Short mmCIF file of C-alpha atoms in Angstrom, two decimals:
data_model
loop_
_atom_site.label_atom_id
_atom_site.label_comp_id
_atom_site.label_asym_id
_atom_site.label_seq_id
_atom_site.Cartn_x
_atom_site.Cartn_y
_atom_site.Cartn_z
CA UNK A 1 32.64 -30.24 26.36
CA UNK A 2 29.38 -32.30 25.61
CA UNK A 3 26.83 -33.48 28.58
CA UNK A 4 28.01 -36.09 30.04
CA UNK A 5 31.50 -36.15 29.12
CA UNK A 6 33.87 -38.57 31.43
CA UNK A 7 36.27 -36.85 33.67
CA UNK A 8 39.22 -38.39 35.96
CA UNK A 9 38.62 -35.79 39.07
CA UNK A 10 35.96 -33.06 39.12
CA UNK A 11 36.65 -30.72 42.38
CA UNK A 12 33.98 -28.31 42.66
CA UNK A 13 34.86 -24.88 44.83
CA UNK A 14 38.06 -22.85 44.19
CA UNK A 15 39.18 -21.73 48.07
CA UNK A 16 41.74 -22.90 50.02
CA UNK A 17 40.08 -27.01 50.56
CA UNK A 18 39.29 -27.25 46.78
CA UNK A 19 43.08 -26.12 45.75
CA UNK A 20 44.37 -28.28 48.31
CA UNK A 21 42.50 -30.93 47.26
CA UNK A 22 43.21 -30.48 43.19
CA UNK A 23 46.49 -30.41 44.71
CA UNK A 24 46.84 -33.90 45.73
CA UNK A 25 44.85 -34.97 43.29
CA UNK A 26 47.81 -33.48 40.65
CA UNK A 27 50.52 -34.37 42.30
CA UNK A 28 49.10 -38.39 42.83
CA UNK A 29 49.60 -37.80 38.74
CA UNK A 30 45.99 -37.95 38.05
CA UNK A 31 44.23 -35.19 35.67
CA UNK A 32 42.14 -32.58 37.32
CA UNK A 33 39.15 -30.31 36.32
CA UNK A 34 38.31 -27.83 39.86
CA UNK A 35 35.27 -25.95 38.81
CA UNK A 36 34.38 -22.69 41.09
CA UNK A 37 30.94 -21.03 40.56
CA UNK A 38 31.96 -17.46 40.75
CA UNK A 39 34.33 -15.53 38.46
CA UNK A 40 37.47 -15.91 40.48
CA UNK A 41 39.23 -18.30 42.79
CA UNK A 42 39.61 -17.85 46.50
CA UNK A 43 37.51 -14.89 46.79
CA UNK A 44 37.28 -15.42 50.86
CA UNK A 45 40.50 -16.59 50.95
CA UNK A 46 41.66 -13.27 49.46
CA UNK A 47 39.28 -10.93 51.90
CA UNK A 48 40.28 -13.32 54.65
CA UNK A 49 43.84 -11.89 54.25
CA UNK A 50 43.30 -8.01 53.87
CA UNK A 51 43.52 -7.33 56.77
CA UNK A 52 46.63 -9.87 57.38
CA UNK A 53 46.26 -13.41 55.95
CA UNK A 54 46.56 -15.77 59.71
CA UNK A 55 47.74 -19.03 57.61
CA UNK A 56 47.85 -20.91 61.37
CA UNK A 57 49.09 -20.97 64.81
CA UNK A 58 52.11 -21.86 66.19
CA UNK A 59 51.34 -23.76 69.48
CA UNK A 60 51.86 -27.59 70.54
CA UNK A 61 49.76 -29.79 69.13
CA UNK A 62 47.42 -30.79 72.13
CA UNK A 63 46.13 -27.30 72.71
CA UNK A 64 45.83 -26.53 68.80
CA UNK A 65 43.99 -29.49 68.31
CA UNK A 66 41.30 -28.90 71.61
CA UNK A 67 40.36 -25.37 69.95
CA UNK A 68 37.92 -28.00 67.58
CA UNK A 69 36.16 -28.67 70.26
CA UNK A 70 33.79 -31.78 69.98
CA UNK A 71 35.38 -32.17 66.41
CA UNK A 72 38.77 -33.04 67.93
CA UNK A 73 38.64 -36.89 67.45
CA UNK A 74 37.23 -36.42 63.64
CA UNK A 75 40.25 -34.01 62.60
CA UNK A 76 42.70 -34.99 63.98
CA UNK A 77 44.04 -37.59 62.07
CA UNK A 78 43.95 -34.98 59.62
CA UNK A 79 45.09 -31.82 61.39
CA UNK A 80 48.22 -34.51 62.05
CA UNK A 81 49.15 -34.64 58.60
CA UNK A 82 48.81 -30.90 57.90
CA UNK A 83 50.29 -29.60 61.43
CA UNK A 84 50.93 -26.00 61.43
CA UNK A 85 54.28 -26.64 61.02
CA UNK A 86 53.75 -28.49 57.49
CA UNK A 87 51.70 -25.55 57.40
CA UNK A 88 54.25 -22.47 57.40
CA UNK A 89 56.21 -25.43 55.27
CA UNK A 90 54.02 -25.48 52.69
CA UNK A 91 53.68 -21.71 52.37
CA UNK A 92 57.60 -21.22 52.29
CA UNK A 93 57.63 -23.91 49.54
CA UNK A 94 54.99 -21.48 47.56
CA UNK A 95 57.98 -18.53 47.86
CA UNK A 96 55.94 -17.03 50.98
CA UNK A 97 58.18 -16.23 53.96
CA UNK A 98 56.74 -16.48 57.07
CA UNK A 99 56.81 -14.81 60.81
CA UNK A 100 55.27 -16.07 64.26
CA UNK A 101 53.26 -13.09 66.42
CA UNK A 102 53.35 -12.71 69.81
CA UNK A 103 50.43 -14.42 69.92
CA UNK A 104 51.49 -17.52 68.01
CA UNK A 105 49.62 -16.70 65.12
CA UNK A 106 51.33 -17.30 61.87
CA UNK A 107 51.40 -14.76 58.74
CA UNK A 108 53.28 -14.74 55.24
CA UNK A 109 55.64 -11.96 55.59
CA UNK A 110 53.85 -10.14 52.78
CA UNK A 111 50.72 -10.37 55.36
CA UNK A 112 48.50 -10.60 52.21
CA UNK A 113 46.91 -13.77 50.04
CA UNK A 114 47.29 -12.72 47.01
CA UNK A 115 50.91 -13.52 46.49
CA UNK A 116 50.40 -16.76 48.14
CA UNK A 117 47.35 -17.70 46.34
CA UNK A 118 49.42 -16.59 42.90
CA UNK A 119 51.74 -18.75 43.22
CA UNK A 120 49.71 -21.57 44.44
CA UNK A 121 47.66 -21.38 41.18
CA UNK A 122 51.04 -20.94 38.91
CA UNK A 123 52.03 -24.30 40.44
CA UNK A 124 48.78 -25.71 39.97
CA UNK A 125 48.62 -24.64 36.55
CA UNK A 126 51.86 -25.74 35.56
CA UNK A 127 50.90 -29.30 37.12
CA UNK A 128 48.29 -29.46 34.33
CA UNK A 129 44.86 -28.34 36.68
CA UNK A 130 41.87 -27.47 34.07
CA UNK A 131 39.67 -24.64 35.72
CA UNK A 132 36.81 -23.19 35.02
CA UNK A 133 34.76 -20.00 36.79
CA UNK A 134 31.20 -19.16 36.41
CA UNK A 135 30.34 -22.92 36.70
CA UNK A 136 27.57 -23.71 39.44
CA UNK A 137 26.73 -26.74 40.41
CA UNK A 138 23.37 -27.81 40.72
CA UNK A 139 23.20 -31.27 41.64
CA UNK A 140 23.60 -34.97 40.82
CA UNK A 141 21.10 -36.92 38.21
CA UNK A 142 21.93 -40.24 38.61
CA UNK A 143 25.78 -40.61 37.92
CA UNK A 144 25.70 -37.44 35.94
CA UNK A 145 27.51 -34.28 37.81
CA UNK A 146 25.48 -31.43 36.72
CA UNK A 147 26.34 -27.21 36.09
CA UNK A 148 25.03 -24.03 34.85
CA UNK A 149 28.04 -22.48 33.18
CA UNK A 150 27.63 -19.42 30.50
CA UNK A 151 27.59 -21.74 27.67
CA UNK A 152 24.53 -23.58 29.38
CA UNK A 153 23.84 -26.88 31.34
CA UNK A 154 26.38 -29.08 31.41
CA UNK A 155 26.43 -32.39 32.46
CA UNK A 156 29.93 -34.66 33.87
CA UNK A 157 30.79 -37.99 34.77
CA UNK A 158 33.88 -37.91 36.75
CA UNK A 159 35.51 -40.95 38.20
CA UNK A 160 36.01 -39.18 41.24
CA UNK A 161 34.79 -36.11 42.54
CA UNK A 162 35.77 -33.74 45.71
CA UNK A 163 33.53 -30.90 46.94
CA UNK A 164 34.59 -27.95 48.58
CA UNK A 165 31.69 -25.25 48.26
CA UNK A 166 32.18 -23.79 51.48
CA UNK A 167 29.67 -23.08 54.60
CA UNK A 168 27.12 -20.53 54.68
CA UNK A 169 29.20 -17.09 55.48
CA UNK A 170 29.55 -14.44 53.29
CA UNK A 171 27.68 -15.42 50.57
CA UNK A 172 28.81 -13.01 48.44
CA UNK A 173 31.93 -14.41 48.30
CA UNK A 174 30.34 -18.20 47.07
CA UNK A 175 29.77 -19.76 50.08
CA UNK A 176 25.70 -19.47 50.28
CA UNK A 177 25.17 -23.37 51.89
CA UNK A 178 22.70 -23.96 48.65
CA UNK A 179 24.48 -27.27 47.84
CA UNK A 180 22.28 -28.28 51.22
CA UNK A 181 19.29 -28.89 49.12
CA UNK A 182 20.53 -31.37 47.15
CA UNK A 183 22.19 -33.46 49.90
CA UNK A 184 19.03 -33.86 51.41
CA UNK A 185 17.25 -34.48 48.39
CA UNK A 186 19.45 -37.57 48.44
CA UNK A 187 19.32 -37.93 52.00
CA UNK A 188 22.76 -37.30 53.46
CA UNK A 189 23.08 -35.66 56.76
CA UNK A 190 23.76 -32.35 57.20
CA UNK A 191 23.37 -30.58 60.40
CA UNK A 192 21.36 -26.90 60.57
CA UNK A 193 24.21 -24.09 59.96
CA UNK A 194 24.67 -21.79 62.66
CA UNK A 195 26.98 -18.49 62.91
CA UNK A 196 30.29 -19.25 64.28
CA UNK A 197 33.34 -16.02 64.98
CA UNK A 198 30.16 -13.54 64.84
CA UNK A 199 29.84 -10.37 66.17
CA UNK A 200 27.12 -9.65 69.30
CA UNK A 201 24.10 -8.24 69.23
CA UNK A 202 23.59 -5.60 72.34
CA UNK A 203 21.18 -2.92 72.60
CA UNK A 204 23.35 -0.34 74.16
CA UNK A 205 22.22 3.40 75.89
CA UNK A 206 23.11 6.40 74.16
CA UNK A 207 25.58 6.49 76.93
CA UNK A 208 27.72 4.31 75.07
CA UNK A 209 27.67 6.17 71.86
CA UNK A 210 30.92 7.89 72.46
CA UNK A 211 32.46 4.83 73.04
CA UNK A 212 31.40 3.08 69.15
CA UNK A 213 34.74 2.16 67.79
CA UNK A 214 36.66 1.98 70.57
CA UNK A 215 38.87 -1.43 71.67
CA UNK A 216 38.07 -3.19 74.84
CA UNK A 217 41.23 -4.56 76.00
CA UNK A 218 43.09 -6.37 78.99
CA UNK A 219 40.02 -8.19 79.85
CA UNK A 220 38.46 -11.83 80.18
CA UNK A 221 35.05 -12.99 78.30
CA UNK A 222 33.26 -16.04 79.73
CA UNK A 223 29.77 -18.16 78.36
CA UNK A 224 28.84 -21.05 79.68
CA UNK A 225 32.14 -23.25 80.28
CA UNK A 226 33.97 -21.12 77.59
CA UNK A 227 36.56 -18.13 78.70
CA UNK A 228 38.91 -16.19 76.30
CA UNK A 229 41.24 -13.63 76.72
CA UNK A 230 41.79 -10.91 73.91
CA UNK A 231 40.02 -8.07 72.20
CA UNK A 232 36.76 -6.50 71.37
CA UNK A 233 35.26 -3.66 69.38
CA UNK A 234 32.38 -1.81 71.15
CA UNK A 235 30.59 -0.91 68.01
CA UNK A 236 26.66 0.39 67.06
CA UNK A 237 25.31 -2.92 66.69
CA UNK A 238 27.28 -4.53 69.93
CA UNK A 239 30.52 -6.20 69.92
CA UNK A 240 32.59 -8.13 68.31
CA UNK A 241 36.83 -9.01 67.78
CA UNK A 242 39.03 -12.50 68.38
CA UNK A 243 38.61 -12.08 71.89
CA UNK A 244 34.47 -12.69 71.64
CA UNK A 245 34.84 -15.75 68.97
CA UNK A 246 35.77 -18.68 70.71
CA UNK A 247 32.95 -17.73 72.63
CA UNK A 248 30.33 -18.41 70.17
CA UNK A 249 29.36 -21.75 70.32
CA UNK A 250 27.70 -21.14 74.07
CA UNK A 251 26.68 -17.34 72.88
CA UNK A 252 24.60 -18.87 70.12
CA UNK A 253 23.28 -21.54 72.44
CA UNK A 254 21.88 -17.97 74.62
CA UNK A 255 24.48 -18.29 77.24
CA UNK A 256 25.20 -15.42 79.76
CA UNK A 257 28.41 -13.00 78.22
CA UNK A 258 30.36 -12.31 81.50
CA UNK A 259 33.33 -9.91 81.60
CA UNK A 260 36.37 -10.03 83.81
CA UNK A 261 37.16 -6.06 83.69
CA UNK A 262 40.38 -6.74 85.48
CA UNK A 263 41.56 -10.65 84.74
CA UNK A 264 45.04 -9.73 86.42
CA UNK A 265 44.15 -8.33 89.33
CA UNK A 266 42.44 -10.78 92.20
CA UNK A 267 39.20 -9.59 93.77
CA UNK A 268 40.55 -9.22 97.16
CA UNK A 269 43.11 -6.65 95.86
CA UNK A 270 40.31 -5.03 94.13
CA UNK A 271 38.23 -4.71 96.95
CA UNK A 272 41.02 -3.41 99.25
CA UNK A 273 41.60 -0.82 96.33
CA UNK A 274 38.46 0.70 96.88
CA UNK A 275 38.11 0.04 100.33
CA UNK A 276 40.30 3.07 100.64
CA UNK A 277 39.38 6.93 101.10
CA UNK A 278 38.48 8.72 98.17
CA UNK A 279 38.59 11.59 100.28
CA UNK A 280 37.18 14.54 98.11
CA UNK A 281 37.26 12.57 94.83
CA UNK A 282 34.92 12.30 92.64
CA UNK A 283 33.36 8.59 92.59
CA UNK A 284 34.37 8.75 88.63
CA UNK A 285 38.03 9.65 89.43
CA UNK A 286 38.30 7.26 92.35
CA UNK A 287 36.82 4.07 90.27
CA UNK A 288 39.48 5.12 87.72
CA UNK A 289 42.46 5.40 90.00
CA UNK A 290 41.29 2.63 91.72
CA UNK A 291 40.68 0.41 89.52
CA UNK A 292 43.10 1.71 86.70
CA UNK A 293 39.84 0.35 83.68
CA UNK A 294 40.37 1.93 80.61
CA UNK A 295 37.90 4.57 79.30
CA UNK A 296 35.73 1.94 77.52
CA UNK A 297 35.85 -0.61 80.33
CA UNK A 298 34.34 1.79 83.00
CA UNK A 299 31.69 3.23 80.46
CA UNK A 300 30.90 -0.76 80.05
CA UNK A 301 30.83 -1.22 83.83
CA UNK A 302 28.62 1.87 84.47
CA UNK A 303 26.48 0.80 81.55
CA UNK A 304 25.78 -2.89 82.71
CA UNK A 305 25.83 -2.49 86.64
CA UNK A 306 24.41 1.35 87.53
CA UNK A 307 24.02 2.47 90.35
CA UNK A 308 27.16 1.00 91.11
CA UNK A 309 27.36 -0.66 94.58
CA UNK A 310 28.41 0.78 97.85
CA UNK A 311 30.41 -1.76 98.88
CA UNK A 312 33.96 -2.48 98.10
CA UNK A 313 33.52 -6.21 98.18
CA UNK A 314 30.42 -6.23 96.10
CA UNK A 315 31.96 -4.02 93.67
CA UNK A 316 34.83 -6.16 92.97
CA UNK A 317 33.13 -8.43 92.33
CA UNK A 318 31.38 -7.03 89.73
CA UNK A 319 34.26 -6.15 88.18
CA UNK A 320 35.49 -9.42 87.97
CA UNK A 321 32.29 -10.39 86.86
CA UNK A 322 30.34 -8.28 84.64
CA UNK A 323 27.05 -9.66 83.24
CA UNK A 324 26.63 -7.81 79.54
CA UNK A 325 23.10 -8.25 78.55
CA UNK A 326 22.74 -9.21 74.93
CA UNK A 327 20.80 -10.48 71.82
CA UNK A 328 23.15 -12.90 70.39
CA UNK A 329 24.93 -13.32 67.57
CA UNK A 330 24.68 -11.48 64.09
CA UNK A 331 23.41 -12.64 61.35
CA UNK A 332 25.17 -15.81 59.74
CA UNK A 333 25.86 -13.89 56.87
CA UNK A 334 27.70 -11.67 58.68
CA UNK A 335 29.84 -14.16 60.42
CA UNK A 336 33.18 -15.16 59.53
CA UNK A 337 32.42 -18.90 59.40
CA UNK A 338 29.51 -21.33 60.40
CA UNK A 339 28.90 -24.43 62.56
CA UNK A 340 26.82 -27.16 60.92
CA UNK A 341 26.97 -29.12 57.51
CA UNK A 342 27.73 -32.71 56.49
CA UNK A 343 27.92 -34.56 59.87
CA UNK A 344 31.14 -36.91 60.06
CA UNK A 345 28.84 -39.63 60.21
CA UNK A 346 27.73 -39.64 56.52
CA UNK A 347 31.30 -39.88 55.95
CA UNK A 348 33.79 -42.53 56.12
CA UNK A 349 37.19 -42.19 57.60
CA UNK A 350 38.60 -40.37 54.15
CA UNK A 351 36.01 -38.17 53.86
CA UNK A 352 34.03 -40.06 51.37
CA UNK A 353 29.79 -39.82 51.72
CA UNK A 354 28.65 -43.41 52.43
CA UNK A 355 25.78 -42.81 50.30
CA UNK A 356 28.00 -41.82 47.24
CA UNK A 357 30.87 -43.66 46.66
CA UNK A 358 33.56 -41.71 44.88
CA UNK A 359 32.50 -38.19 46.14
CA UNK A 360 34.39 -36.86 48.75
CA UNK A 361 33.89 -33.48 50.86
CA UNK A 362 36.12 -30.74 52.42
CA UNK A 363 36.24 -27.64 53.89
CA UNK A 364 34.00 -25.59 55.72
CA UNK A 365 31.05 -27.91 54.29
CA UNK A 366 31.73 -30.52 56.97
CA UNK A 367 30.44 -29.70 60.79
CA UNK A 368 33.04 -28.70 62.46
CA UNK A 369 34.37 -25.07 63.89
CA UNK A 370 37.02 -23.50 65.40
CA UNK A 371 37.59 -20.19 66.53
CA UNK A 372 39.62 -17.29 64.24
CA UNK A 373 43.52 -17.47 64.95
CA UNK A 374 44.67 -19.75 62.02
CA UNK A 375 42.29 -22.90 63.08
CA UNK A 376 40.20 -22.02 60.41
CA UNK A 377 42.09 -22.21 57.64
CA UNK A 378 44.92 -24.97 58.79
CA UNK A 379 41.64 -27.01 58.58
CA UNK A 380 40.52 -26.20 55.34
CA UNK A 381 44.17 -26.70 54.20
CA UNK A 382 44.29 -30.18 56.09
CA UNK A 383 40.79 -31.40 55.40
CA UNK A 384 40.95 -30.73 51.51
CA UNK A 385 44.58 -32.21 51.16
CA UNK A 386 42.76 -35.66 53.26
CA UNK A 387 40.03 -35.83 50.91
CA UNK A 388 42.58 -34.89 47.69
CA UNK A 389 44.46 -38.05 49.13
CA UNK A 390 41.89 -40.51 49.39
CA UNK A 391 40.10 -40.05 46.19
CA UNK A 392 43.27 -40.44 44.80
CA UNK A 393 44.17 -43.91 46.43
CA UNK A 394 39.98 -44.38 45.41
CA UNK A 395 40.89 -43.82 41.34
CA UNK A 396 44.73 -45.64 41.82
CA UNK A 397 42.30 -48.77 43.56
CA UNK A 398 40.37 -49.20 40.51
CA UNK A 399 43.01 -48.56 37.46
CA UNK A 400 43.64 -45.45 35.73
CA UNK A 401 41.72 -44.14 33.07
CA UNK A 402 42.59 -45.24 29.50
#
């Protein structure tokens, strides 16, 4: 392919927005070339589901749509189109089964991507979708889209283009947030990224040491106006698990960690727990009988709040309220996702950049977040099929290409 060849629709990133978006593009009946910068496609989609691939969640829509936070009135005109039901839909239609946790999260039966993701790309394939790995992009000149690929620069002029390159997480995997330089080298906004579904950073005693790898479960987190229930994993370097996640937008901001020890229990039953005789028990065996903690809540309670009060009262509450000091969140390379990127307003309502007409952006490069539990990736599903959508109706607006 020569520099400056003319293209229909360039996508550039090969996870779950970019496919969805080459998708749309296909199926609107317009030719497609998605080009992905490392040597594979949906390399974070793929470790995203080793561990059990959590396509969405299976809740009404109100409450699924408030876990985006203050990007609730952007996506949801999206999210709308792509509920999770269209969702488990979709993955059925792909051959994948699909079950509903007790949680409400959602999971192919085979509870891994890569059968999902083969058959996605078998469809795509057979819809005609040219791809091409080991292509980076590195910017616009003028109209020109430009790459390194292993043949050497190359240079494109697509009609329309879609880019889905991803946040700043787990760079390994492709998504290293370089594409920021040149958007502000032609002066679109794009917010600071931040770690988002990141571990915690606390500097613990060697107390705690037997403790590493143990699960902290049956309690309540709370930071600033945030409170989840679910697990964490007391590890070396602090803690981290679903239950911690949707914390992270006040933990990042510094906000206090509190812990609820015993969410189920009120403080007035605690406090008439231990209000009674231990008689010739130990204080160890009567906080344990009393207040029934596992092992790794009461090594947490004696390492946050020793000497432990006196008082039943002040006790309890203590328990229900258990300050964890900390030195927030790990690196954003170690998170699972990021805040930050191109701010909604430098786009217009189909995800186009007002500065660029014809280029359209999904995925994790947009600023929004949501916590882990299928938000993530029903958004990256719902946000690339949008964009796929509207630069189709953009190329079918100004006549197809000879």
């Amino acid at each position: 392919m020569q520099a400056g060849h003319e293209i229909e629709a360039l996508v550039i990133g090969g996870g779950p927005a970019g496919l969805m978006a080459a998708d749309a593009l296909l199926s609107a009946g317009h030719r497609v070339l998605l080009a992905e910068a490392k040597p594979s496609l949906g390399r974070k989609f793929l470790m995203a589901g080793k561990s059990g691939l959590n396509l969405t969640r299976a809740q009404p829509f109100g409450p699924f749509l408030a876990a985006y936070g203050s990007a609730e009135a952007a996506l949801r005109p999206m999210l709308a189109e792509f509920t999770p039901e269209t969702v488990q839909a979709w993955a059925e239609g792909l051959g994948q089964t699909t079950f509903t946790g007790s949680t409400g999260r959602v999971f192919p039966t085979a509870m891994k991507a890569s059968p999902l993701l083969r058959s996605w790309l078998a469809r795509l394939d057979a819809m005609g979708l040219e791809r091409h790995t080991r292509w980076r992009w590195t910017g616009w000149d003028g109209e020109e889209t430009r790459f390194e690929t292993p043949d050497g620069t190359l240079a494109l002029r697509p009609r329309v283009t879609v880019l889905a390159l991803g946040g700043a997480s787990w760079a390994r995997l492709g998504s290293d947030g370089e594409w920021t330089g040149h958007f502000a080298g032609q002066g679109i906004e794009v917010s600071p990224f931040r770690p988002a579904n990141a571990g915690l950073c606390v500097d613990w005693s060697e107390h705690m040491a037997p403790q590493f790898g143990a699960p902290l479960k049956g309690v309540a987190f709370r930071a600033g106006g945030l409170v989840s229930r679910g697990e964490a994993v007391i590890s070396a370097r602090g803690l981290e698990g679903g239950g911690l996640y949707p914390l992270s937008p006040a933990l990042r901001e510094g906000a206090a960690l509190v812990i609820d020890l015993a969410p189920d229990v009120s403080e007035e039953a605690l406090t008439a727990r231990l209000a009674k005789p231990r008689g010739k028990q130990s204080l160890s065996n009567h906080l344990r009988r009393a207040l029934k903690l596992s092992p790794a809540a009461r090594a947490l309670l004696m390492e946050c709040a020793r000497p432990l009060p006196e008082d039943p009262g002040t006790l309890a509450r203590t328990v229900k309220a258990l300050e964890l000091p900390h030195q927030g969140l790990r690196p954003m390379d170690e998170a699972i996702s990021t805040a930050g990127g191109v701010a909604f307003a430098a786009l217009d309502e189909g995800l186009m950049l007002t500065q660029r007409p014809g280029c359209f952006v999904a995925g994790e490069m947009i600023d929004w977040e949501a916590p882990t539990g299928g938000y993530l990736l029903t958004a990256c599903f719902a946000t690339g099929l949008w964009a796929g959508r509207h630069a189709a109706r953009y190329l079918s607006s100004r006549g197809r290409t000879p």
